[in-house]
Structures are given as C-alpha cells and as structure tokens.
PDB file of C-alpha atoms in Angstrom:
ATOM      1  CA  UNK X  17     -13.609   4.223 -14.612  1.00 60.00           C
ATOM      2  CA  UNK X  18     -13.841   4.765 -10.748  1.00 75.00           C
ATOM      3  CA  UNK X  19     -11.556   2.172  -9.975  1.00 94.00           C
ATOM      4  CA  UNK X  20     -11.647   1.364  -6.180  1.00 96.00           C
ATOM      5  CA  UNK X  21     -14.177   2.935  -4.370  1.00 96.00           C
ATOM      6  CA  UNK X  22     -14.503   3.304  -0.246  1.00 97.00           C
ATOM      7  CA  UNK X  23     -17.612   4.692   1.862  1.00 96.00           C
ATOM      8  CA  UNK X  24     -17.687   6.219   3.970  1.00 96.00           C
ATOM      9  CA  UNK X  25     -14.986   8.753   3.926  1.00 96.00           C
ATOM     10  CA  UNK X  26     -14.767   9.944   7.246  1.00 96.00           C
ATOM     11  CA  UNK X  27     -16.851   8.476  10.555  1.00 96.00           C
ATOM     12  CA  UNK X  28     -16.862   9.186  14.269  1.00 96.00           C
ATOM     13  CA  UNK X  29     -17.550   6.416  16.306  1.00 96.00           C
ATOM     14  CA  UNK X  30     -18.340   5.813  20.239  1.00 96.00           C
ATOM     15  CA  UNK X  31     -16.459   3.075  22.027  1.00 97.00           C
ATOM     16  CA  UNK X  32     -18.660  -0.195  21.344  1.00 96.00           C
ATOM     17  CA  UNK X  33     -20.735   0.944  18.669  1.00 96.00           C
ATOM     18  CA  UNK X  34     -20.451  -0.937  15.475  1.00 95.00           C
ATOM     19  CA  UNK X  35     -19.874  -0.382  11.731  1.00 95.00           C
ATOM     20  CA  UNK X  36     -19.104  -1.872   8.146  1.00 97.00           C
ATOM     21  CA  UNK X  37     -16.816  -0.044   5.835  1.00 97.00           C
ATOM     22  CA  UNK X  38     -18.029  -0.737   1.964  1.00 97.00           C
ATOM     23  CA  UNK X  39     -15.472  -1.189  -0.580  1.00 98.00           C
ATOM     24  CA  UNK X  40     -15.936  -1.659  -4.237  1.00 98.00           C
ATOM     25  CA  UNK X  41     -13.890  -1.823  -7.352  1.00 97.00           C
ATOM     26  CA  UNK X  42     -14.780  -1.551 -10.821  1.00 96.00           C
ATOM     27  CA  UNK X  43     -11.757  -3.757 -12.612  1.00 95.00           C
ATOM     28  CA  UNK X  44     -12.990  -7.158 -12.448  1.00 94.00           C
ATOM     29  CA  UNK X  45      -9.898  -7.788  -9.424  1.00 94.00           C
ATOM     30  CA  UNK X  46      -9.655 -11.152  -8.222  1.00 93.00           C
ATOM     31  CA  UNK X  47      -7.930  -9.948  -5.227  1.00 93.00           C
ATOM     32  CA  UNK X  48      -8.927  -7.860  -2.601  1.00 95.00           C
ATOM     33  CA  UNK X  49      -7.278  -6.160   0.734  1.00 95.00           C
ATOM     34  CA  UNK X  50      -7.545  -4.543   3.762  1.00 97.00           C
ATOM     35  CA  UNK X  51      -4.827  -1.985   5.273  1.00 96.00           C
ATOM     36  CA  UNK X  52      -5.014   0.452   8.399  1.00 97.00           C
ATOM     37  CA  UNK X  53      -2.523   3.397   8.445  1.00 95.00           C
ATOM     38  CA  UNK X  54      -1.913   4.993  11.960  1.00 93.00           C
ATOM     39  CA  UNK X  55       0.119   8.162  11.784  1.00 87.00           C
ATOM     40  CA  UNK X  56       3.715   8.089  10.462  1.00 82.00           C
ATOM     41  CA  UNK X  57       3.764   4.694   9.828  1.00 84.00           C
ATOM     42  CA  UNK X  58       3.516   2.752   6.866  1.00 88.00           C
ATOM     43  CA  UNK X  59      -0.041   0.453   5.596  1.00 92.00           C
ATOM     44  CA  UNK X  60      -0.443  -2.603   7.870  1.00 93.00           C
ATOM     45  CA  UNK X  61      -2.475  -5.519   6.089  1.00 93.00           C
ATOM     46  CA  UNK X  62      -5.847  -6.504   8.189  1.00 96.00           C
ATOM     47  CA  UNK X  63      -7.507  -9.274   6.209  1.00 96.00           C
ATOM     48  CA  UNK X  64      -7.350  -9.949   2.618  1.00 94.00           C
ATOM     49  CA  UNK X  65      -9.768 -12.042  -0.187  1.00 94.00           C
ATOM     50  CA  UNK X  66      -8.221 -13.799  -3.453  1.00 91.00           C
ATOM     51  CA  UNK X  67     -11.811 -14.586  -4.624  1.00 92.00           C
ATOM     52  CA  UNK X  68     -15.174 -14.169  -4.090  1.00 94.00           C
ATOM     53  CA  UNK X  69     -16.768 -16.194  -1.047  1.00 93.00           C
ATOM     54  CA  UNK X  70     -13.240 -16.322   0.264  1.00 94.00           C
ATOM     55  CA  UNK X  71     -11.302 -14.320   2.837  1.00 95.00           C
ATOM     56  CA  UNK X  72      -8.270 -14.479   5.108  1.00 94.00           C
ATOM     57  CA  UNK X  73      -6.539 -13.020   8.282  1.00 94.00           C
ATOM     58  CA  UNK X  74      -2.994 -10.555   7.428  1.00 91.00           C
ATOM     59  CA  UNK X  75      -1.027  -8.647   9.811  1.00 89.00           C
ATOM     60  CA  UNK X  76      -3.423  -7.611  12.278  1.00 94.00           C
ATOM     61  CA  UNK X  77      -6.746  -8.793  12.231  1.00 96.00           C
ATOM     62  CA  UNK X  78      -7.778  -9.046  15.706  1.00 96.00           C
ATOM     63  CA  UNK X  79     -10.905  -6.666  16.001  1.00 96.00           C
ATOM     64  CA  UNK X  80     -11.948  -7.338  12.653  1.00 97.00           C
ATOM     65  CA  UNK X  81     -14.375  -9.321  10.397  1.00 97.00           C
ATOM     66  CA  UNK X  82     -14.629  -9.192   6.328  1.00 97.00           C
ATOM     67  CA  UNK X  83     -16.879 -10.816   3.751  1.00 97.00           C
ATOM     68  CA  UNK X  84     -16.660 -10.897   0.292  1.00 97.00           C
ATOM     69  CA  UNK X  85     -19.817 -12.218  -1.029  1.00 95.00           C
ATOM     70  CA  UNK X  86     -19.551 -10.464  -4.339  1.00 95.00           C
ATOM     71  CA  UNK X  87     -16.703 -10.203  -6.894  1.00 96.00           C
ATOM     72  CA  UNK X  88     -16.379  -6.576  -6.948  1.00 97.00           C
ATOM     73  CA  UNK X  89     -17.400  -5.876  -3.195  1.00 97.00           C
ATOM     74  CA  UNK X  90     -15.317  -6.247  -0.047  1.00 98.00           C
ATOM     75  CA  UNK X  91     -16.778  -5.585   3.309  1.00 98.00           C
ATOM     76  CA  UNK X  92     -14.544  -4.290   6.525  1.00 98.00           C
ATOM     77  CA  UNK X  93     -16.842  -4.932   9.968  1.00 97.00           C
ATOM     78  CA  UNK X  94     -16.145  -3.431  13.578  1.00 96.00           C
ATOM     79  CA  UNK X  95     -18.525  -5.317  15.922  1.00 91.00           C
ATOM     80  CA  UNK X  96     -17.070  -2.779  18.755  1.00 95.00           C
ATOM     81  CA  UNK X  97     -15.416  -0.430  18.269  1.00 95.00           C
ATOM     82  CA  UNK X  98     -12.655   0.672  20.256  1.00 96.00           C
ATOM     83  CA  UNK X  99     -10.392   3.742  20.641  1.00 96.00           C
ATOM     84  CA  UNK X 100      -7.212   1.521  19.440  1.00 95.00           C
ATOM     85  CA  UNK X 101      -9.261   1.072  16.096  1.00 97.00           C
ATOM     86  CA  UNK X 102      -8.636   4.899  15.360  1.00 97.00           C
ATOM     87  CA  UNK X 103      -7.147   4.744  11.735  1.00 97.00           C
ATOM     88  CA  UNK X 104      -7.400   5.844   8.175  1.00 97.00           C
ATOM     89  CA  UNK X 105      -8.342   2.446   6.287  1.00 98.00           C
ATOM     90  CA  UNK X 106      -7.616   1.487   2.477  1.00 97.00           C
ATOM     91  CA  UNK X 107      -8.665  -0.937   0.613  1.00 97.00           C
ATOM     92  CA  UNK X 108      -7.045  -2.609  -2.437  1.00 96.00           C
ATOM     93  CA  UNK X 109      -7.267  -4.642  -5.290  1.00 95.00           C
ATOM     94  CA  UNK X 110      -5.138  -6.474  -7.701  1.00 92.00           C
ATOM     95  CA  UNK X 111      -5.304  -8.629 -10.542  1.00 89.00           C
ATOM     96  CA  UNK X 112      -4.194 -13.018  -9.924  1.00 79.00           C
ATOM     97  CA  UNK X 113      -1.250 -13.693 -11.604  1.00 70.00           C
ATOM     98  CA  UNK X 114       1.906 -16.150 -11.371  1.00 66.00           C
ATOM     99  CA  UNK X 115       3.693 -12.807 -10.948  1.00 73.00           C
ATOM    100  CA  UNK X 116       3.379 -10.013  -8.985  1.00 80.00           C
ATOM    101  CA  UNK X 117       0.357  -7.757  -9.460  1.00 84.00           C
ATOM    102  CA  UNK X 118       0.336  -4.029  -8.726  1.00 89.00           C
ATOM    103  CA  UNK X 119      -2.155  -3.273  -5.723  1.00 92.00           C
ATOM    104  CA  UNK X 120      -4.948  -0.190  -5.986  1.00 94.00           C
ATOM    105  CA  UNK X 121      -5.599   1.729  -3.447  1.00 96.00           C
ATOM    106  CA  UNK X 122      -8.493   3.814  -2.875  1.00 96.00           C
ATOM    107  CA  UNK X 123      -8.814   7.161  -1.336  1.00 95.00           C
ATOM    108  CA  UNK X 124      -8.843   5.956   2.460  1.00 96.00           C
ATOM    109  CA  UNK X 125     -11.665   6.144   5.230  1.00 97.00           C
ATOM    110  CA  UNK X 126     -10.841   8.083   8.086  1.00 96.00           C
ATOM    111  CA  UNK X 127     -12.313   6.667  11.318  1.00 97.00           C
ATOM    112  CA  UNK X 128     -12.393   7.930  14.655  1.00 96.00           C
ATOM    113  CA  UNK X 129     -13.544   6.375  17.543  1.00 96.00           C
ATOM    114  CA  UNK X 130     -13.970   8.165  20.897  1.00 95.00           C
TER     115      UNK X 130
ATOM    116  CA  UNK C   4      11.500  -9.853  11.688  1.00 51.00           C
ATOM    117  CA  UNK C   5      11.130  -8.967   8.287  1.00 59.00           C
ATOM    118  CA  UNK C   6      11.828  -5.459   7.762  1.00 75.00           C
ATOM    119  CA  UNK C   7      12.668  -2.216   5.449  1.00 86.00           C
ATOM    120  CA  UNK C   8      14.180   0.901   6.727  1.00 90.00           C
ATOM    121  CA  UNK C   9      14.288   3.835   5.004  1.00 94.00           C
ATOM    122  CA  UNK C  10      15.313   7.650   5.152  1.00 95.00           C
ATOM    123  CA  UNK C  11      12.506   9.804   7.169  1.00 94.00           C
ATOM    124  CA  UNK C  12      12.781  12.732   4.622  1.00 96.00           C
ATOM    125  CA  UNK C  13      14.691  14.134   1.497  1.00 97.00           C
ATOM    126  CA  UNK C  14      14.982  16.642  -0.525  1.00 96.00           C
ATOM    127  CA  UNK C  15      15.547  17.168  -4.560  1.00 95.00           C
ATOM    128  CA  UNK C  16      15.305  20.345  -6.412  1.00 95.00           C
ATOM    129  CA  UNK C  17      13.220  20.331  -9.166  1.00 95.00           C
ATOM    130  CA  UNK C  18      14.271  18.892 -12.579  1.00 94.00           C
ATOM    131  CA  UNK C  19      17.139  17.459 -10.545  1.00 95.00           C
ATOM    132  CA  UNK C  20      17.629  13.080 -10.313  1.00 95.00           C
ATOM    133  CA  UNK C  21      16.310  11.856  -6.805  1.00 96.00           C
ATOM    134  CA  UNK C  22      17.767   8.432  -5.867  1.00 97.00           C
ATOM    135  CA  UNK C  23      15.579   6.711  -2.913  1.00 97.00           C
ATOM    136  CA  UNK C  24      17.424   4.440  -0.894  1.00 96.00           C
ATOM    137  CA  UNK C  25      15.608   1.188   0.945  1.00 95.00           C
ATOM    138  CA  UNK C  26      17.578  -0.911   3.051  1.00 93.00           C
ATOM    139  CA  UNK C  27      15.983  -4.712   3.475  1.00 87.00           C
ATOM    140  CA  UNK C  28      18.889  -7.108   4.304  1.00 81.00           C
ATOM    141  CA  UNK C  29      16.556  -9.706   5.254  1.00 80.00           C
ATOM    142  CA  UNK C  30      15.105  -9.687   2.955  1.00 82.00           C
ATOM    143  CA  UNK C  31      14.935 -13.438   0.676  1.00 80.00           C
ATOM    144  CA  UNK C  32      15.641 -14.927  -2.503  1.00 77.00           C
ATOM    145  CA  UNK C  33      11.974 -14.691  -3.487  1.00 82.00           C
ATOM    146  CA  UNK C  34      10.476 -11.902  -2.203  1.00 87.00           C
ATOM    147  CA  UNK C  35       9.423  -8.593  -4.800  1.00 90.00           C
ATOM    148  CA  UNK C  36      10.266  -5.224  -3.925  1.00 92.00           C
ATOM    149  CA  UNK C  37       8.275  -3.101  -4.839  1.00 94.00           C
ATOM    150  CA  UNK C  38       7.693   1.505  -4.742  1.00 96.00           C
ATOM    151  CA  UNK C  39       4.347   2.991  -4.151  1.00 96.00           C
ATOM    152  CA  UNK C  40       3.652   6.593  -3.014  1.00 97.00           C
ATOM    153  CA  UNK C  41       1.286   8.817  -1.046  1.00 95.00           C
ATOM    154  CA  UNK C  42      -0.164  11.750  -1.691  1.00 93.00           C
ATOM    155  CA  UNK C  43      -1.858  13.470   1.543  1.00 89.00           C
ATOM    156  CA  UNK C  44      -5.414  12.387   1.601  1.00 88.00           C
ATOM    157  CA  UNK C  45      -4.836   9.732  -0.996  1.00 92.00           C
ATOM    158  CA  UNK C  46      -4.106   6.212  -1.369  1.00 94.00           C
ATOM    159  CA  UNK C  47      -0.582   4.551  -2.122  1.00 95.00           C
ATOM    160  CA  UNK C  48      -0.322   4.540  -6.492  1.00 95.00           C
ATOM    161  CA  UNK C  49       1.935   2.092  -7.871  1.00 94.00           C
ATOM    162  CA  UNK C  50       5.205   3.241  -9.381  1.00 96.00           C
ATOM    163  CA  UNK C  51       7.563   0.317  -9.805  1.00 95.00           C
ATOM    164  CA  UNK C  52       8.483  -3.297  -8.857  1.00 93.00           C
ATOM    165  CA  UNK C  53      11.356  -5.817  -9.322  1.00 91.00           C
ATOM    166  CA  UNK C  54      12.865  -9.230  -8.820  1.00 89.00           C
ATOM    167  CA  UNK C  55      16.628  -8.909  -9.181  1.00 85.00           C
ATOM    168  CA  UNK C  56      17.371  -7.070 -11.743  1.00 83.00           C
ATOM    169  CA  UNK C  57      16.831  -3.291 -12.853  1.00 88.00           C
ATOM    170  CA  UNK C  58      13.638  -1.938 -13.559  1.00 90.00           C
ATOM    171  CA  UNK C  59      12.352   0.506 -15.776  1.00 90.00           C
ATOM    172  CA  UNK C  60       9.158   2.329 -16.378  1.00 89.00           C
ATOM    173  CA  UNK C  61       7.828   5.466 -18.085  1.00 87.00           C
ATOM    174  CA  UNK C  62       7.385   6.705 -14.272  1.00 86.00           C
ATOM    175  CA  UNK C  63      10.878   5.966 -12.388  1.00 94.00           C
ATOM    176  CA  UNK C  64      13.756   3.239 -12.568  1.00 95.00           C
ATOM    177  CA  UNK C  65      14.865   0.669  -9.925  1.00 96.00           C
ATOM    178  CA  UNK C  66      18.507  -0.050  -8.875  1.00 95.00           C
ATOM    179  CA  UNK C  67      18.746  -3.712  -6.830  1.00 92.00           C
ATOM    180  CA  UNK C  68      22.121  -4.647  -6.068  1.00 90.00           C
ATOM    181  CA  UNK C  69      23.071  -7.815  -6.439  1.00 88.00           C
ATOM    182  CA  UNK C  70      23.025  -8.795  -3.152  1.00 87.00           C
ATOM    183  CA  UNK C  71      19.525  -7.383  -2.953  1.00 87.00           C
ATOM    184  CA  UNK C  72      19.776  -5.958   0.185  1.00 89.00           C
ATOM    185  CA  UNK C  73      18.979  -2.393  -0.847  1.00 91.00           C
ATOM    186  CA  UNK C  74      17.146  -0.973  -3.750  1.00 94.00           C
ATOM    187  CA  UNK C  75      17.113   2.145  -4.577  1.00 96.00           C
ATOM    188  CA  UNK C  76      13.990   4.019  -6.548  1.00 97.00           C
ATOM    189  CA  UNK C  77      15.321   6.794  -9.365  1.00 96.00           C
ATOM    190  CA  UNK C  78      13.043   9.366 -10.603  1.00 96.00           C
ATOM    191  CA  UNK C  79      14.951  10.763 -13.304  1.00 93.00           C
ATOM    192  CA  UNK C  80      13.871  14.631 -13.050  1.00 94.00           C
ATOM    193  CA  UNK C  81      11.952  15.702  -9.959  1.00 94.00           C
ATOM    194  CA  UNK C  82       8.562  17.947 -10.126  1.00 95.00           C
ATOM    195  CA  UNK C  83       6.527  19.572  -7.934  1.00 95.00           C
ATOM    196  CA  UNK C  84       3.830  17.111  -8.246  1.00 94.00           C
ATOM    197  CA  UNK C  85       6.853  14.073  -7.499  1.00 95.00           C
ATOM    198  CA  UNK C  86       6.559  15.033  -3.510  1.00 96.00           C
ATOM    199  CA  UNK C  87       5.036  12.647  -1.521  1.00 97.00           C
ATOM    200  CA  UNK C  88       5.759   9.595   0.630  1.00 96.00           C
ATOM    201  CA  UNK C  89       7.446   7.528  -1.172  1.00 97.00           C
ATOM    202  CA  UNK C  90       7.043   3.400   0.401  1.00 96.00           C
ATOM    203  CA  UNK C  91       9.652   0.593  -0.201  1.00 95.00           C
ATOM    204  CA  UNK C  92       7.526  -2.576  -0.136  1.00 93.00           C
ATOM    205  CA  UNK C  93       8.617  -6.687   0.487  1.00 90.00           C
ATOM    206  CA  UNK C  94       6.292  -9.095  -1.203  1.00 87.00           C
ATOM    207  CA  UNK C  95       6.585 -12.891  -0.355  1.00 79.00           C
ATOM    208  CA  UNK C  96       5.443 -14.465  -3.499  1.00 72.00           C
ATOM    209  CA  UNK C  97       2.206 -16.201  -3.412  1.00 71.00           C
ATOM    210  CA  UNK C  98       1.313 -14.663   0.429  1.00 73.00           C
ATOM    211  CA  UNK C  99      -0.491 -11.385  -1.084  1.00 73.00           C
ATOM    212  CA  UNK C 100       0.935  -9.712   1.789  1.00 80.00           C
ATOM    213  CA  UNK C 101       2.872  -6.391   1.164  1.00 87.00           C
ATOM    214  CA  UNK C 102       4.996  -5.459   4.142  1.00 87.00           C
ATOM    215  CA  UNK C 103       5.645  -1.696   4.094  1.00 89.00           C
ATOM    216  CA  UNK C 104       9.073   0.373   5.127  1.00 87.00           C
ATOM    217  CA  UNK C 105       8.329   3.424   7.226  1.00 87.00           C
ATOM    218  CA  UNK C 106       8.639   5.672   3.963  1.00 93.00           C
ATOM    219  CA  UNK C 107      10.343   8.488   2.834  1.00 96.00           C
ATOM    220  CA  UNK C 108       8.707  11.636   2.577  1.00 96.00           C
ATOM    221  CA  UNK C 109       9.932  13.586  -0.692  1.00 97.00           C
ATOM    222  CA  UNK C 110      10.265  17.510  -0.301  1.00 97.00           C
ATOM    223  CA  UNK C 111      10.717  19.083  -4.035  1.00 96.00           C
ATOM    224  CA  UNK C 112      12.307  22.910  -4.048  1.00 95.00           C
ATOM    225  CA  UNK C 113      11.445  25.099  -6.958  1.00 91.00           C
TER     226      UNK C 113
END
C-alpha cells in the first residue's frame, strides 16, 4: 500500500519555464490538498479538491492551477515559474466525513527555481 | 488573524514524558486541533486530534483546557525515533483547511 505518492522528487527550474507536479494516492480519498513549505515555517495550503472534477483556492494560490480529473490523481501546475515559487510541496489526502479526517502526506517535492 | 504559537525547540531525555505546549487563544468554539510531525525529508504523519476534551491514542495523549486556548501534546516516554517537528494544527470544521503553528522541533538525549 503506497499510500500518497508525489513525482517528481526534486526539480530545478528556470524563471518562466513551466511544470505539473503529479500526485496520486492509493486509499480511495475523497479529499485532496495542496501545501508549500518554505524553510522554518510551517505547511501553507495552495488549493485543495473534495471530489473528483472539483477543486478550490486555500491560503495561497496565486501562481497556481490544479485539476483533479481522476479520483485518485491530483495535479499541481506552474505556468511560470518564478524564483518566489522555490518550495518543498506536499500533497495530501483524507477521507469525507462529518468529523474530522486525518490528512496524508506524502514524501514532498523539492523545487527550485532559478 | 488566526494563529498558533508554539516553542521553537525542546528537549526530553529518552524514556522521559515530553509535554508540547500550543498556544491558540483565538482560536473558536468549533475549530479541531489537531498534532502532526515531521521527519526531515518526510511528510507531516498524523498523531492526534481533539474537540474539547482529552484525547488518547496508542501514539500520544492530548491535554485541552477548558478554555481551549492551549493544548498541550503528551508523549508518554520519549525515543530516539520521537524527534522531529512536532506541528499544532487549527481546523475550521467543514473548510478542509489546516492552519499550521510554526512547530516545535523535538531534540531526544540518550
């Protein structure tokens, strides 16, 4: 059970190019999220999905465009990128509920753009 | 602004009790608190959550005073594999929207 997978793991970007960050979980998750971590801070939430076909903005999604056109998939797009962007990303799922669900994180993709 | 502050580091010996405060006095009547923590290189895991009252799990407890604004994460004996970051978490219910403390990082002496 691989549980919530990201690719890539690590990318180097130049200033305008473009990217998609792929993640995927295994758990049959209704809900799905995406977090940026910037150094000695805690996870800040960029867009999030509670079903498939369905997506919407969190903390701080300027920059940023998702799409969650499967279930299990849930797709993190640059159009260009820039050196603010500079990040480790997670992605999460969770289960629907009336009451809170824990979230679960993959392993993180570390992106740096010069 | 909704906010959590916590301690920027800590230190427990091992097989010693570690209490983990989290200070959220704005926190409202609604909103979950929940504890994840980081390994390096790894993503937040789950370790506890609560409403108002005490938690317990087979991993830590949690302390919420009545007022609830502070918790307080317990991990009963400390090991070397406890240290990490450890993240104090508001949840507005039904906004899927976890906003995170600044975290703790957890130093464990042998």
């Amino acid at each position: 059970n691989a549980g919530v997978t990201q690719t890539p793991k690590f990318r180097v970007l130049k200033t305008g190019q473009s990217m998609t960050l792929l993640c995927a979980q295994d758990m049959n998750h209704e809900y799905m999220y995406w977090y940026r971590q910037d150094p000695g801070m805690g996870l800040r939430l960029i867009h999030y999905s509670v079903g498939e076909g369905t997506t919407a903005k969190g903390e701080v999604p300027d920059g940023y465009n998702v799409s969650r056109l499967k279930k299990q998939n849930f797709l993190l797009g640059l159009e260009s990128a820039a050196p603010s962007q500079t990040s480790v990303y997670f992605c999460a799922s969770s289960r629907s509920g009336q009451r809170s669900q824990p979230q679960h994180f993959g392993d993180g993709t570390r992106l740096s753009i010069l | 602004d909704a906010k959590t502050t916590q301690p920027n580091s800590m230190e427990s010996n091992e097989e010693e009790p570690v209490h983990l405060p989290c200070n959220h006095s704005t926190i409202s009547g609604t909103d979950y608190i929940h504890w994840y923590r980081q390994l390096p290189s790894q993503g937040p895991e789950y370790v506890i959550h609560g409403l108002t009252s005490n938690v317990n799990n087979r991993m830590a407890s949690l302390a919420i005073a009545e007022d609830r604004k502070s918790s307080t994460l317990i991990l009963h004996r400390a090991t070397l594999r406890d240290a990490a970051v450890y993240y104090c978490i508001r949840e507005a219910p039904g906004t899927y929207k976890y906003i995170f403390g600044t975290g703790t990082r957890l130093k464990v002496l042998a």
